[in-house]
Tab-separated table of C-alpha atoms in Angstrom:
chain	number	residue	atom	x	y	z
I	1	MET	CA	-5.112	7.830	82.204
I	2	SER	CA	-2.020	5.771	83.001
I	3	ALA	CA	-1.146	2.208	83.822
I	4	THR	CA	1.728	0.586	85.569
I	5	GLY	CA	4.314	-1.196	83.351
I	6	GLU	CA	6.367	-4.286	84.191
I	7	SER	CA	8.994	-2.095	85.879
I	8	GLY	CA	6.342	-0.386	87.978
I	9	ASP	CA	6.609	2.912	86.103
I	10	PRO	CA	3.386	4.486	84.980
I	11	VAL	CA	2.613	3.985	81.258
I	12	SER	CA	0.171	6.084	79.334
I	13	ILE	CA	-2.469	4.589	77.045
I	14	ILE	CA	-0.848	6.367	74.084
I	15	ASP	CA	2.467	4.654	74.828
I	16	MET	CA	0.706	1.299	75.005
I	17	ARG	CA	-0.949	1.823	71.616
I	18	LYS	CA	2.345	2.835	70.042
I	19	ARG	CA	3.952	-0.335	71.407
I	20	TRP	CA	1.059	-2.487	70.157
I	21	TYR	CA	1.258	-0.950	66.697
I	22	ALA	CA	5.008	-1.511	66.618
I	23	GLU	CA	4.668	-5.147	67.673
I	24	SER	CA	1.827	-5.720	65.120
I	25	SER	CA	3.944	-4.184	62.368
I	26	ILE	CA	6.877	-6.428	63.220
I	27	HIS	CA	4.584	-9.468	63.285
I	28	GLN	CA	3.046	-8.576	59.911
I	29	ARG	CA	6.451	-8.024	58.333
I	30	GLY	CA	7.510	-11.410	59.622
I	31	GLU	CA	4.465	-13.112	58.133
I	32	GLN	CA	5.017	-11.322	54.797
I	33	THR	CA	8.664	-12.393	54.772
I	34	THR	CA	7.634	-16.002	55.505
I	35	LYS	CA	5.084	-15.930	52.671
I	36	LYS	CA	7.646	-14.448	50.259
I	37	LEU	CA	10.161	-17.155	51.175
I	38	ALA	CA	7.530	-19.866	50.702
I	39	LEU	CA	6.484	-18.403	47.333
I	40	ALA	CA	10.118	-18.191	46.211
I	41	ALA	CA	10.680	-21.803	47.216
I	42	THR	CA	7.585	-22.865	45.306
I	43	ILE	CA	8.693	-20.957	42.198
I	44	ALA	CA	12.165	-22.436	42.475
I	45	THR	CA	10.688	-25.930	42.767
I	46	LEU	CA	8.360	-25.447	39.805
I	47	GLY	CA	11.026	-23.720	37.779
I	48	THR	CA	13.696	-26.370	38.270
I	49	PRO	CA	12.984	-28.145	34.915
I	50	ILE	CA	13.215	-24.801	33.143
I	51	PHE	CA	16.654	-23.962	34.553
I	52	ALA	CA	17.793	-27.605	34.414
I	53	GLY	CA	17.237	-27.966	30.720
I	54	GLY	CA	14.089	-26.231	29.727
I	55	PRO	CA	10.759	-27.693	28.711
I	56	THR	CA	10.708	-30.579	26.244
I	57	ILE	CA	9.598	-29.279	22.856
I	58	VAL	CA	7.802	-31.850	20.711
I	59	ALA	CA	8.556	-31.233	17.042
I	60	ALA	CA	5.592	-31.243	14.725
I	61	ASP	CA	5.364	-34.219	12.399
I	62	PRO	CA	6.944	-33.342	9.050
I	63	MET	CA	4.619	-33.043	6.101
I	64	PRO	CA	4.784	-36.206	3.979
I	65	ALA	CA	6.692	-35.730	0.748
I	66	ALA	CA	4.536	-35.683	-2.328
I	67	ALA	CA	4.683	-38.998	-4.193
I	68	PRO	CA	6.481	-38.670	-7.539
I	69	ALA	CA	4.270	-38.922	-10.577
I	70	PRO	CA	4.464	-42.398	-12.171
I	71	ALA	CA	6.586	-42.570	-15.299
I	72	ALA	CA	4.584	-42.630	-18.493
I	73	THR	CA	4.295	-46.126	-19.977
I	74	HIS	CA	4.879	-46.488	-23.713
I	75	ASP	CA	1.805	-47.506	-25.680
I	76	TRP	CA	2.656	-50.075	-28.383
I	77	SER	CA	-0.835	-50.249	-29.859
I	78	GLY	CA	-1.663	-48.833	-33.274
I	79	PRO	CA	-0.357	-48.915	-36.854
I	80	TYR	CA	3.327	-48.795	-37.739
I	81	ALA	CA	5.649	-49.010	-40.753
I	82	GLY	CA	9.366	-49.100	-41.377
I	83	LEU	CA	12.468	-50.148	-43.286
I	84	SER	CA	14.776	-53.102	-42.712
I	85	TYR	CA	18.247	-54.176	-43.735
I	86	GLY	CA	20.052	-57.390	-42.879
I	87	ARG	CA	22.050	-60.464	-43.782
I	88	THR	CA	20.828	-63.749	-45.264
I	89	SER	CA	21.752	-67.410	-45.191
I	90	ALA	CA	20.024	-70.160	-47.196
I	91	ASP	CA	20.138	-73.693	-48.514
I	92	ILE	CA	18.085	-75.808	-50.926
I	93	THR	CA	17.592	-79.506	-51.603
I	94	PHE	CA	16.480	-80.627	-55.078
I	95	ASN	CA	14.794	-83.969	-55.556
I	96	THR	CA	16.963	-84.512	-58.641
I	97	SER	CA	20.403	-83.269	-57.602
I	98	GLY	CA	20.578	-83.068	-53.823
I	99	PHE	CA	21.609	-80.410	-51.261
I	100	PHE	CA	23.215	-77.020	-52.002
I	101	ASP	CA	24.280	-74.268	-49.650
I	102	PHE	CA	24.000	-70.602	-50.625
I	103	GLU	CA	26.492	-67.818	-50.125
I	104	ASN	CA	25.418	-65.373	-47.425
I	105	GLY	CA	23.850	-62.296	-48.935
I	106	ASN	CA	21.896	-59.168	-48.090
I	107	THR	CA	18.285	-58.136	-47.821
I	108	ALA	CA	16.577	-54.743	-47.774
I	109	GLY	CA	12.874	-54.355	-47.248
I	110	ILE	CA	9.815	-52.522	-46.061
I	111	TYR	CA	7.170	-53.590	-43.558
I	112	GLY	CA	3.931	-52.436	-41.982
I	113	GLY	CA	1.467	-53.730	-39.463
I	114	TYR	CA	-0.856	-53.118	-36.535
I	115	LEU	CA	-0.426	-53.951	-32.856
I	116	PHE	CA	-2.849	-54.320	-29.961
I	117	GLN	CA	-1.884	-54.057	-26.289
I	118	ARG	CA	-3.579	-55.502	-23.202
I	119	GLY	CA	-1.474	-54.735	-20.153
I	120	SER	CA	1.995	-56.029	-20.939
I	121	LEU	CA	0.717	-58.396	-23.657
I	122	VAL	CA	1.275	-57.082	-27.199
I	123	TYR	CA	0.015	-58.846	-30.335
I	124	GLY	CA	-0.780	-58.084	-33.945
I	125	GLY	CA	-0.013	-58.722	-37.587
I	126	GLU	CA	2.575	-57.567	-40.104
I	127	LEU	CA	3.222	-57.739	-43.838
I	128	ALA	CA	6.834	-57.421	-45.031
I	129	TYR	CA	8.566	-57.447	-48.391
I	130	GLY	CA	12.310	-57.950	-48.842
I	131	LYS	CA	14.600	-57.683	-51.844
I	132	VAL	CA	17.339	-60.333	-51.544
I	133	SER	CA	20.730	-59.983	-53.233
I	134	ASP	CA	24.007	-61.956	-53.460
I	135	THR	CA	22.351	-65.119	-52.135
I	136	PHE	CA	23.444	-67.705	-54.697
I	137	VAL	CA	24.801	-71.244	-54.943
I	138	PRO	CA	28.606	-71.298	-55.471
I	139	GLY	CA	29.570	-73.131	-58.650
I	140	PHE	CA	26.381	-72.274	-60.497
I	141	GLY	CA	27.959	-69.243	-62.130
I	142	GLY	CA	26.683	-66.652	-59.613
I	143	ASP	CA	23.669	-65.687	-61.686
I	144	ASP	CA	21.267	-67.988	-59.832
I	145	GLU	CA	19.866	-66.516	-56.612
I	146	ILE	CA	17.000	-66.059	-54.229
I	147	ASP	CA	15.744	-62.665	-55.288
I	148	ARG	CA	12.790	-61.720	-53.074
I	149	ALA	CA	10.645	-62.707	-50.089
I	150	LEU	CA	7.138	-61.841	-48.936
I	151	ASP	CA	6.167	-62.501	-45.304
I	152	LEU	CA	2.796	-62.434	-43.551
I	153	LYS	CA	3.471	-62.630	-39.820
I	154	ALA	CA	1.602	-62.853	-36.543
I	155	ARG	CA	3.482	-61.231	-33.660
I	156	VAL	CA	2.951	-61.943	-29.950
I	157	GLY	CA	5.135	-60.545	-27.186
I	158	PHE	CA	5.518	-58.809	-23.861
I	159	ALA	CA	6.256	-55.135	-23.314
I	160	ALA	CA	8.491	-53.780	-20.556
I	161	ASN	CA	7.611	-50.097	-20.966
I	162	ARG	CA	9.763	-48.983	-23.939
I	163	ALA	CA	11.136	-52.464	-24.689
I	164	LEU	CA	9.205	-55.134	-26.581
I	165	PHE	CA	10.181	-58.806	-26.882
I	166	TYR	CA	8.150	-60.928	-29.286
I	167	GLY	CA	7.860	-64.125	-31.244
I	168	VAL	CA	6.808	-64.511	-34.885
I	169	LEU	CA	4.803	-67.188	-36.658
I	170	GLY	CA	3.564	-66.815	-40.194
I	171	TYR	CA	3.565	-67.657	-43.883
I	172	SER	CA	6.283	-66.769	-46.413
I	173	GLN	CA	6.838	-66.876	-50.166
I	174	PHE	CA	10.262	-66.539	-51.752
I	175	GLN	CA	11.658	-67.201	-55.195
I	176	TYR	CA	14.759	-68.950	-56.442
I	177	VAL	CA	15.806	-68.150	-60.020
I	178	GLU	CA	18.027	-70.200	-62.362
I	179	PRO	CA	18.653	-68.266	-65.582
I	180	PRO	CA	17.673	-68.121	-68.237
I	181	THR	CA	14.078	-69.183	-67.543
I	182	ARG	CA	13.771	-71.591	-64.620
I	183	GLU	CA	12.134	-70.346	-61.414
I	184	PHE	CA	11.082	-72.013	-58.184
I	185	LYS	CA	8.258	-70.309	-56.330
I	186	LEU	CA	8.722	-71.533	-52.764
I	187	ASP	CA	6.313	-71.066	-49.892
I	188	GLY	CA	5.786	-72.334	-46.354
I	189	MET	CA	6.017	-71.543	-42.656
I	190	ALA	CA	8.013	-68.695	-41.140
I	191	TYR	CA	9.009	-68.337	-37.490
I	192	GLY	CA	11.388	-66.184	-35.499
I	193	LEU	CA	12.131	-63.851	-32.612
I	194	GLY	CA	12.538	-60.114	-32.286
I	195	ALA	CA	13.112	-57.213	-29.912
I	196	GLU	CA	12.291	-53.538	-30.276
I	197	LEU	CA	13.081	-50.373	-28.350
I	198	ALA	CA	10.894	-47.270	-28.547
I	199	LEU	CA	12.937	-44.095	-29.039
I	200	GLY	CA	10.509	-41.420	-27.956
I	201	SER	CA	6.816	-41.728	-28.648
I	202	ARG	CA	7.000	-42.687	-32.349
I	203	PHE	CA	10.409	-43.989	-33.468
I	204	VAL	CA	11.244	-47.669	-32.928
I	205	LEU	CA	14.554	-49.477	-33.382
I	206	GLY	CA	14.467	-53.276	-33.636
I	207	LEU	CA	16.299	-56.499	-34.457
I	208	GLU	CA	14.543	-59.557	-35.877
I	209	TYR	CA	15.592	-63.072	-36.804
I	210	LEU	CA	13.273	-64.896	-39.211
I	211	SER	CA	13.575	-68.412	-40.625
I	212	ARG	CA	11.473	-69.486	-43.621
I	213	ASP	CA	10.839	-73.031	-44.832
I	214	GLY	CA	9.593	-73.177	-48.429
I	215	SER	CA	9.002	-75.814	-51.061
I	216	GLY	CA	7.886	-75.704	-54.671
I	217	ALA	CA	8.313	-77.006	-58.210
I	218	ALA	CA	10.167	-75.603	-61.208
I	219	ASN	CA	8.002	-73.549	-63.512
I	220	ASP	CA	9.279	-75.389	-66.606
I	221	ASP	CA	9.209	-78.908	-65.159
I	222	PRO	CA	6.814	-79.728	-62.297
I	223	THR	CA	8.659	-83.003	-61.610
I	224	VAL	CA	11.690	-81.038	-60.369
I	225	THR	CA	11.048	-79.803	-56.852
I	226	GLY	CA	13.047	-77.984	-54.240
I	227	ASP	CA	12.865	-77.620	-50.449
I	228	ALA	CA	14.616	-74.481	-49.267
I	229	LYS	CA	15.357	-72.546	-46.080
I	230	LEU	CA	15.922	-68.791	-46.055
I	231	ASN	CA	17.108	-67.089	-42.865
I	232	THR	CA	17.443	-63.357	-42.269
I	233	LEU	CA	18.772	-61.239	-39.406
I	234	SER	CA	17.552	-57.700	-39.915
I	235	LEU	CA	17.926	-54.311	-38.319
I	236	ARG	CA	14.568	-52.500	-38.352
I	237	VAL	CA	13.805	-48.793	-38.093
I	238	GLY	CA	10.113	-48.012	-37.747
I	239	LEU	CA	7.607	-45.274	-37.125
I	240	SER	CA	4.380	-45.755	-35.147
I	241	PHE	CA	1.256	-43.727	-35.869
């Protein structure tokens, strides 16, 4: 069979099919090209942030640093004992002969006590004994002197970790000797201030000022009395248990 084309020439059915297939192929390739262009434009649009600077990366929150362990707080409670050495000053007033000032001397002693602690509050008691030397009245020949002191003290203070600041209130006995036989046994109130520093867990270094007011009568004549003051500033080295 044949048909007449636009130019009037006869066209076979086979030629018409070939032309239709050719036109369909061209049309399909055009549609595919259009789709590819559209897809490329879409990818370019979606990919613009990537090529413009890339996606925003959110960093993970850092792990919190572990809190440092709290520093160990020194415990002031418990028994303690130690040695002391310091300087003295003193004076005495006799009811029969008036006021006399002593030469400054030295004192060396031992002490022991027990402390309790409640928070920063530290309190307790202490017993101390001191040997006094070179504390005499000028003009009396140098052989008269205060020769010893015994102190019973209450201590109350506040701790700042390894440092302790405290006050003292107590009772003291001390003795003034006038050779060959006269002695005055003096007793009364004691009061003072001190500070200590813990060196490690057991050793303690301290400084204490103590003032003692004592009065008493002569052993060989009770009508002769004396009112005395004995002051000491002592360096203390102790050990807690």
